[in-house]
Amino acid sequence: KKHLKSLDFGCFLLLFATISSFSQVKFEKGFIIDMNNNKIECLIKNYDWIGVPDKIEYKLNDNSTILELAAEKINAVQIYETNHYFKRFIFEVDVNKDEAEKLQKVNGLLRVLVEGRANLYEYQGNTYYYQLDGDAIKRLKFKKFVNNTGKYQEDLSYRVQLFENLKCDEKASQNLRKIKYKNEALSGFFVDYSNCMNAEVENFRKKRTKSEFHLKAFAGINSYSLKRNLNVVRRTLTAESQGANFLIGLELEAVLPFNNKKWSLFVAPIYQSQKEENKKEFDQLFGGYRGTLNTKNSYSYIELPLGVRHYFFLNEKSKLYTDVAFGYIFPLSTSEENIFVETHPYPALEFDQNEKKKTFYRIGLGYTFNNKYDVFLNYYPVKNLFQSTANGSISLSVGCRVF
């Protein structure tokens, strides 16, 4: 137990570095078009990028060596059956935050969202471009700015552009009055336009990695060391005790839709109940006081960590993970008795009430197998529990995914 409690943040960093070698990213079928317009059918390492990749790692076949190509040397790249499809263009970017435009030319890759009678492209997740019948691409104009009166204003010129250039039927034109300058809304409009024009269309946005939500029930045991500093007459008496308690909880996890689902956010209400009884002798404490400090305390509470988690895939059914969380403690019932029994009849000591913030930090390490069952270890570098601290607590739990 003492060895376990000696673990600290540095140990978990070492474990993190060790298991990082297990992280796996797959090579998937796709193609690259270089700056000479040569098309290379190959296997591309899929990092599930949020934005535009700065380089591409690829293999010509399963047994060949890994090659690299910088984004500056790529005209187009696509990983089949995913939303990772990028094309090179020379396009204009508005770099002015005020109402007036200040256009700057960029030669770079854009993410392809929709290909059809009209194509839709995305730049840095917030600027969109369209291309009609193979013509040069044009920026869909939108801007939020502060006007001369200090109020926020929006330039919604993109709605006029779509009405004038991609008009098909009256119903779609009416919907343009409300269409948002968002990935999903614009992609849907461009798909509808191609369908209305009886043209083939492909919506790459639909092939993106999607979020997942999981609910897990778990139970475990927590080993703790309580430390309480009791203040009296500008002196401090320290009471310490050790023990273990059972815990039970639920965890709701949201797996994020990028980087091959390696990242997630979670919240996990955990019920715990702890009791302690301790005696400590003090000799010539101050002012002639000698006696015994008796502490008798019990706590039941809900611990609510909010955290982020990173997975390291071992194979299709098992993975390691590490996480970090910050949380609050919500008391259900509290009983605290701290009594100093004097050897000689001196006036009773009255301790100051110095209740701490009910917060904690937590670092975790776990293993998931069969995509359903978990075993995980949590270490608390800081845990403030009412008037006590439980720094260095360690819990070991097992869990089962409900969905």
PDB file of C-alpha atoms in Angstrom, residues 106-308:
ATOM      1  CA  VAL A 106      -3.724  31.632 -50.782  1.00  0.00           C
ATOM      2  CA  ASN A 107      -2.422  28.610 -52.649  1.00  0.00           C
ATOM      3  CA  GLY A 108      -3.488  25.641 -50.562  1.00  0.00           C
ATOM      4  CA  LEU A 109      -5.636  22.583 -50.001  1.00  0.00           C
ATOM      5  CA  LEU A 110      -9.357  22.838 -49.360  1.00  0.00           C
ATOM      6  CA  ARG A 111     -11.524  20.079 -47.907  1.00  0.00           C
ATOM      7  CA  VAL A 112     -14.129  18.810 -50.388  1.00  0.00           C
ATOM      8  CA  LEU A 113     -17.569  18.651 -48.782  1.00  0.00           C
ATOM      9  CA  VAL A 114     -19.849  18.060 -51.788  1.00  0.00           C
ATOM     10  CA  GLU A 115     -19.164  17.186 -55.428  1.00  0.00           C
ATOM     11  CA  GLY A 116     -21.978  17.443 -57.958  1.00  0.00           C
ATOM     12  CA  ARG A 117     -23.408  19.991 -60.360  1.00  0.00           C
ATOM     13  CA  ALA A 118     -21.939  22.509 -57.909  1.00  0.00           C
ATOM     14  CA  ASN A 119     -19.057  21.732 -55.566  1.00  0.00           C
ATOM     15  CA  LEU A 120     -18.624  22.961 -51.997  1.00  0.00           C
ATOM     16  CA  TYR A 121     -15.258  23.379 -50.249  1.00  0.00           C
ATOM     17  CA  GLU A 122     -14.172  24.290 -46.730  1.00  0.00           C
ATOM     18  CA  TYR A 123     -11.194  26.310 -45.459  1.00  0.00           C
ATOM     19  CA  GLN A 124     -10.102  26.144 -41.808  1.00  0.00           C
ATOM     20  CA  GLY A 125     -13.579  25.058 -40.712  1.00  0.00           C
ATOM     21  CA  ASN A 126     -15.084  28.537 -41.051  1.00  0.00           C
ATOM     22  CA  THR A 127     -14.885  29.737 -44.666  1.00  0.00           C
ATOM     23  CA  TYR A 128     -16.663  28.133 -47.622  1.00  0.00           C
ATOM     24  CA  TYR A 129     -16.142  28.221 -51.388  1.00  0.00           C
ATOM     25  CA  TYR A 130     -18.222  26.974 -54.299  1.00  0.00           C
ATOM     26  CA  GLN A 131     -17.525  25.931 -57.864  1.00  0.00           C
ATOM     27  CA  LEU A 132     -20.154  25.690 -60.573  1.00  0.00           C
ATOM     28  CA  ASP A 133     -19.719  23.571 -63.720  1.00  0.00           C
ATOM     29  CA  GLY A 134     -15.925  23.483 -63.450  1.00  0.00           C
ATOM     30  CA  ASP A 135     -15.525  27.275 -63.275  1.00  0.00           C
ATOM     31  CA  ALA A 136     -13.090  29.019 -60.930  1.00  0.00           C
ATOM     32  CA  ILE A 137     -13.990  28.719 -57.250  1.00  0.00           C
ATOM     33  CA  LYS A 138     -15.639  31.653 -55.479  1.00  0.00           C
ATOM     34  CA  ARG A 139     -15.821  32.546 -51.811  1.00  0.00           C
ATOM     35  CA  LEU A 140     -19.216  32.474 -50.140  1.00  0.00           C
ATOM     36  CA  LYS A 141     -19.160  35.834 -48.391  1.00  0.00           C
ATOM     37  CA  PHE A 142     -19.994  35.975 -44.701  1.00  0.00           C
ATOM     38  CA  LYS A 143     -18.620  38.081 -41.884  1.00  0.00           C
ATOM     39  CA  LYS A 144     -19.400  39.079 -38.315  1.00  0.00           C
ATOM     40  CA  PHE A 145     -18.073  42.498 -37.352  1.00  0.00           C
ATOM     41  CA  VAL A 146     -18.602  45.429 -35.009  1.00  0.00           C
ATOM     42  CA  ASN A 147     -20.127  48.444 -36.754  1.00  0.00           C
ATOM     43  CA  ASN A 148     -19.564  52.128 -36.074  1.00  0.00           C
ATOM     44  CA  THR A 149     -22.097  52.142 -33.231  1.00  0.00           C
ATOM     45  CA  GLY A 150     -20.304  49.301 -31.414  1.00  0.00           C
ATOM     46  CA  LYS A 151     -22.941  46.677 -32.238  1.00  0.00           C
ATOM     47  CA  TYR A 152     -22.381  43.289 -33.834  1.00  0.00           C
ATOM     48  CA  GLN A 153     -23.500  43.032 -37.437  1.00  0.00           C
ATOM     49  CA  GLU A 154     -23.488  40.251 -40.039  1.00  0.00           C
ATOM     50  CA  ASP A 155     -22.763  40.363 -43.755  1.00  0.00           C
ATOM     51  CA  LEU A 156     -24.989  37.634 -45.232  1.00  0.00           C
ATOM     52  CA  SER A 157     -23.992  38.108 -48.874  1.00  0.00           C
ATOM     53  CA  TYR A 158     -23.596  34.327 -49.291  1.00  0.00           C
ATOM     54  CA  ARG A 159     -27.396  33.956 -49.361  1.00  0.00           C
ATOM     55  CA  VAL A 160     -27.639  36.332 -52.322  1.00  0.00           C
ATOM     56  CA  GLN A 161     -24.793  34.485 -54.084  1.00  0.00           C
ATOM     57  CA  LEU A 162     -26.563  31.151 -53.699  1.00  0.00           C
ATOM     58  CA  PHE A 163     -29.893  32.621 -54.829  1.00  0.00           C
ATOM     59  CA  GLU A 164     -28.398  34.187 -57.946  1.00  0.00           C
ATOM     60  CA  ASN A 165     -26.119  31.305 -58.978  1.00  0.00           C
ATOM     61  CA  LEU A 166     -27.670  28.081 -57.625  1.00  0.00           C
ATOM     62  CA  LYS A 167     -31.367  28.671 -58.072  1.00  0.00           C
ATOM     63  CA  CYS A 168     -33.357  25.579 -58.985  1.00  0.00           C
ATOM     64  CA  ASP A 169     -36.858  25.657 -57.500  1.00  0.00           C
ATOM     65  CA  GLU A 170     -38.930  28.155 -55.552  1.00  0.00           C
ATOM     66  CA  LYS A 171     -38.973  26.160 -52.298  1.00  0.00           C
ATOM     67  CA  ALA A 172     -35.163  25.954 -52.142  1.00  0.00           C
ATOM     68  CA  SER A 173     -34.908  29.665 -52.896  1.00  0.00           C
ATOM     69  CA  GLN A 174     -37.217  30.501 -49.999  1.00  0.00           C
ATOM     70  CA  ASN A 175     -35.136  28.361 -47.629  1.00  0.00           C
ATOM     71  CA  LEU A 176     -32.077  30.477 -48.481  1.00  0.00           C
ATOM     72  CA  ARG A 177     -33.486  33.273 -46.313  1.00  0.00           C
ATOM     73  CA  LYS A 178     -32.730  31.172 -43.225  1.00  0.00           C
ATOM     74  CA  ILE A 179     -29.754  29.041 -44.253  1.00  0.00           C
ATOM     75  CA  LYS A 180     -26.864  29.209 -41.769  1.00  0.00           C
ATOM     76  CA  TYR A 181     -23.204  29.645 -42.705  1.00  0.00           C
ATOM     77  CA  LYS A 182     -22.481  26.198 -41.321  1.00  0.00           C
ATOM     78  CA  ASN A 183     -20.961  23.013 -42.689  1.00  0.00           C
ATOM     79  CA  GLU A 184     -24.106  20.904 -42.345  1.00  0.00           C
ATOM     80  CA  ALA A 185     -26.579  23.478 -43.702  1.00  0.00           C
ATOM     81  CA  LEU A 186     -24.502  24.396 -46.746  1.00  0.00           C
ATOM     82  CA  SER A 187     -23.701  20.760 -47.561  1.00  0.00           C
ATOM     83  CA  GLY A 188     -27.403  19.912 -47.478  1.00  0.00           C
ATOM     84  CA  PHE A 189     -28.225  22.813 -49.813  1.00  0.00           C
ATOM     85  CA  PHE A 190     -25.579  21.780 -52.378  1.00  0.00           C
ATOM     86  CA  VAL A 191     -26.806  18.172 -52.340  1.00  0.00           C
ATOM     87  CA  ASP A 192     -30.385  19.358 -52.854  1.00  0.00           C
ATOM     88  CA  TYR A 193     -29.288  21.597 -55.723  1.00  0.00           C
ATOM     89  CA  SER A 194     -27.593  18.739 -57.608  1.00  0.00           C
ATOM     90  CA  ASN A 195     -30.587  16.485 -57.006  1.00  0.00           C
ATOM     91  CA  CYS A 196     -32.902  19.211 -58.283  1.00  0.00           C
ATOM     92  CA  MET A 197     -30.753  19.510 -61.431  1.00  0.00           C
ATOM     93  CA  ASN A 198     -30.840  15.695 -61.876  1.00  0.00           C
ATOM     94  CA  ALA A 199     -27.047  15.552 -61.529  1.00  0.00           C
ATOM     95  CA  GLU A 200     -24.939  12.975 -59.731  1.00  0.00           C
ATOM     96  CA  VAL A 201     -23.769  14.150 -56.330  1.00  0.00           C
ATOM     97  CA  GLU A 202     -21.570  12.842 -53.525  1.00  0.00           C
ATOM     98  CA  ASN A 203     -21.762  14.190 -49.978  1.00  0.00           C
ATOM     99  CA  PHE A 204     -18.373  13.577 -48.342  1.00  0.00           C
ATOM    100  CA  ARG A 205     -19.512  15.230 -45.130  1.00  0.00           C
ATOM    101  CA  LYS A 206     -21.728  12.193 -44.454  1.00  0.00           C
ATOM    102  CA  LYS A 207     -18.615   9.991 -44.433  1.00  0.00           C
ATOM    103  CA  ARG A 208     -17.024  11.843 -41.536  1.00  0.00           C
ATOM    104  CA  THR A 209     -16.228  10.111 -38.241  1.00  0.00           C
ATOM    105  CA  LYS A 210     -19.258  10.440 -35.974  1.00  0.00           C
ATOM    106  CA  SER A 211     -19.467  10.998 -32.235  1.00  0.00           C
ATOM    107  CA  GLU A 212     -20.327   8.088 -29.946  1.00  0.00           C
ATOM    108  CA  PHE A 213     -21.904   8.078 -26.499  1.00  0.00           C
ATOM    109  CA  HIS A 214     -21.383   5.337 -23.932  1.00  0.00           C
ATOM    110  CA  LEU A 215     -22.758   4.682 -20.471  1.00  0.00           C
ATOM    111  CA  LYS A 216     -20.690   2.575 -18.072  1.00  0.00           C
ATOM    112  CA  ALA A 217     -21.510   1.228 -14.600  1.00  0.00           C
ATOM    113  CA  PHE A 218     -18.588   0.448 -12.301  1.00  0.00           C
ATOM    114  CA  ALA A 219     -17.614  -0.463  -8.759  1.00  0.00           C
ATOM    115  CA  GLY A 220     -14.307  -0.554  -6.944  1.00  0.00           C
ATOM    116  CA  ILE A 221     -12.265   0.038  -3.846  1.00  0.00           C
ATOM    117  CA  ASN A 222     -10.542   3.250  -2.794  1.00  0.00           C
ATOM    118  CA  SER A 223      -7.445   3.368  -0.564  1.00  0.00           C
ATOM    119  CA  TYR A 224      -7.031   6.703   1.193  1.00  0.00           C
ATOM    120  CA  SER A 225      -4.975   8.557   3.759  1.00  0.00           C
ATOM    121  CA  LEU A 226      -6.842  11.347   5.542  1.00  0.00           C
ATOM    122  CA  LYS A 227      -4.927  14.270   6.951  1.00  0.00           C
ATOM    123  CA  ARG A 228      -6.543  17.031   9.000  1.00  0.00           C
ATOM    124  CA  ASN A 229      -4.854  20.146  10.346  1.00  0.00           C
ATOM    125  CA  LEU A 230      -6.755  21.451  13.398  1.00  0.00           C
ATOM    126  CA  ASN A 231      -6.015  25.030  14.341  1.00  0.00           C
ATOM    127  CA  VAL A 232      -6.266  26.250  17.933  1.00  0.00           C
ATOM    128  CA  VAL A 233      -4.654  29.216  19.706  1.00  0.00           C
ATOM    129  CA  ARG A 234      -2.405  29.873  16.705  1.00  0.00           C
ATOM    130  CA  ARG A 235      -1.149  26.297  16.887  1.00  0.00           C
ATOM    131  CA  THR A 236      -1.860  23.335  14.605  1.00  0.00           C
ATOM    132  CA  LEU A 237      -2.628  19.784  15.654  1.00  0.00           C
ATOM    133  CA  THR A 238      -2.384  17.215  12.855  1.00  0.00           C
ATOM    134  CA  ALA A 239      -4.623  14.160  12.814  1.00  0.00           C
ATOM    135  CA  GLU A 240      -3.992  11.381  10.288  1.00  0.00           C
ATOM    136  CA  SER A 241      -5.615   8.061   9.478  1.00  0.00           C
ATOM    137  CA  GLN A 242      -5.679   5.467   6.728  1.00  0.00           C
ATOM    138  CA  GLY A 243      -8.399   3.243   5.407  1.00  0.00           C
ATOM    139  CA  ALA A 244     -10.298   1.876   2.434  1.00  0.00           C
ATOM    140  CA  ASN A 245     -13.862   2.135   1.210  1.00  0.00           C
ATOM    141  CA  PHE A 246     -16.027   0.797  -1.577  1.00  0.00           C
ATOM    142  CA  LEU A 247     -17.249   2.996  -4.405  1.00  0.00           C
ATOM    143  CA  ILE A 248     -19.935   2.723  -7.053  1.00  0.00           C
ATOM    144  CA  GLY A 249     -20.708   4.967  -9.998  1.00  0.00           C
ATOM    145  CA  LEU A 250     -21.834   5.635 -13.524  1.00  0.00           C
ATOM    146  CA  GLU A 251     -19.873   7.217 -16.360  1.00  0.00           C
ATOM    147  CA  LEU A 252     -21.229   8.994 -19.424  1.00  0.00           C
ATOM    148  CA  GLU A 253     -18.597   9.280 -22.150  1.00  0.00           C
ATOM    149  CA  ALA A 254     -18.705  11.261 -25.399  1.00  0.00           C
ATOM    150  CA  VAL A 255     -16.194   9.967 -27.962  1.00  0.00           C
ATOM    151  CA  LEU A 256     -15.089  12.889 -30.142  1.00  0.00           C
ATOM    152  CA  PRO A 257     -15.448  12.673 -33.957  1.00  0.00           C
ATOM    153  CA  PHE A 258     -11.810  13.060 -35.014  1.00  0.00           C
ATOM    154  CA  ASN A 259      -8.356  11.477 -34.678  1.00  0.00           C
ATOM    155  CA  ASN A 260      -9.871   7.974 -35.121  1.00  0.00           C
ATOM    156  CA  LYS A 261     -11.937   8.277 -31.932  1.00  0.00           C
ATOM    157  CA  LYS A 262      -8.882   8.431 -29.708  1.00  0.00           C
ATOM    158  CA  TRP A 263     -10.223  11.316 -27.603  1.00  0.00           C
ATOM    159  CA  SER A 264     -13.288  11.548 -25.407  1.00  0.00           C
ATOM    160  CA  LEU A 265     -14.892  13.661 -22.692  1.00  0.00           C
ATOM    161  CA  PHE A 266     -16.557  12.109 -19.661  1.00  0.00           C
ATOM    162  CA  VAL A 267     -18.525  12.823 -16.514  1.00  0.00           C
ATOM    163  CA  ALA A 268     -18.821  10.164 -13.800  1.00  0.00           C
ATOM    164  CA  PRO A 269     -20.869  10.599 -10.602  1.00  0.00           C
ATOM    165  CA  ILE A 270     -19.332   8.300  -7.939  1.00  0.00           C
ATOM    166  CA  TYR A 271     -20.815   7.465  -4.543  1.00  0.00           C
ATOM    167  CA  GLN A 272     -18.407   6.922  -1.632  1.00  0.00           C
ATOM    168  CA  SER A 273     -18.702   6.554   2.141  1.00  0.00           C
ATOM    169  CA  GLN A 274     -15.734   6.821   4.523  1.00  0.00           C
ATOM    170  CA  LYS A 275     -15.349   6.453   8.285  1.00  0.00           C
ATOM    171  CA  GLU A 276     -12.354   7.040  10.548  1.00  0.00           C
ATOM    172  CA  GLU A 277     -11.508   6.838  14.230  1.00  0.00           C
ATOM    173  CA  ASN A 278      -8.104   7.845  15.529  1.00  0.00           C
ATOM    174  CA  LYS A 279      -6.244   8.746  18.731  1.00  0.00           C
ATOM    175  CA  LYS A 280      -3.009  10.663  19.021  1.00  0.00           C
ATOM    176  CA  GLU A 281      -1.043  11.541  22.159  1.00  0.00           C
ATOM    177  CA  PHE A 282       0.458  15.027  22.580  1.00  0.00           C
ATOM    178  CA  ASP A 283       3.089  15.752  25.237  1.00  0.00           C
ATOM    179  CA  GLN A 284       3.674  19.354  26.371  1.00  0.00           C
ATOM    180  CA  LEU A 285       1.707  20.734  23.457  1.00  0.00           C
ATOM    181  CA  PHE A 286       1.721  24.384  24.526  1.00  0.00           C
ATOM    182  CA  GLY A 287       0.876  26.259  27.691  1.00  0.00           C
ATOM    183  CA  GLY A 288       1.227  23.052  29.683  1.00  0.00           C
ATOM    184  CA  TYR A 289      -1.382  21.115  27.717  1.00  0.00           C
ATOM    185  CA  ARG A 290      -0.916  17.365  27.598  1.00  0.00           C
ATOM    186  CA  GLY A 291      -3.481  14.905  26.420  1.00  0.00           C
ATOM    187  CA  THR A 292      -5.088  12.867  23.637  1.00  0.00           C
ATOM    188  CA  LEU A 293      -6.658  14.068  20.433  1.00  0.00           C
ATOM    189  CA  ASN A 294      -9.659  11.884  19.557  1.00  0.00           C
ATOM    190  CA  THR A 295     -11.055  12.147  16.056  1.00  0.00           C
ATOM    191  CA  LYS A 296     -14.199  10.396  14.865  1.00  0.00           C
ATOM    192  CA  ASN A 297     -15.496  11.313  11.445  1.00  0.00           C
ATOM    193  CA  SER A 298     -17.739   9.868   8.762  1.00  0.00           C
ATOM    194  CA  TYR A 299     -18.477  11.136   5.280  1.00  0.00           C
ATOM    195  CA  SER A 300     -20.773  10.089   2.471  1.00  0.00           C
ATOM    196  CA  TYR A 301     -20.642  12.052  -0.733  1.00  0.00           C
ATOM    197  CA  ILE A 302     -20.951  12.145  -4.498  1.00  0.00           C
ATOM    198  CA  GLU A 303     -17.723  12.747  -6.367  1.00  0.00           C
ATOM    199  CA  LEU A 304     -18.244  14.331  -9.803  1.00  0.00           C
ATOM    200  CA  PRO A 305     -15.167  14.323 -12.086  1.00  0.00           C
ATOM    201  CA  LEU A 306     -15.221  16.079 -15.464  1.00  0.00           C
ATOM    202  CA  GLY A 307     -12.374  14.898 -17.649  1.00  0.00           C
ATOM    203  CA  VAL A 308     -10.715  14.176 -20.953  1.00  0.00           C
TER     204      VAL A 308
END
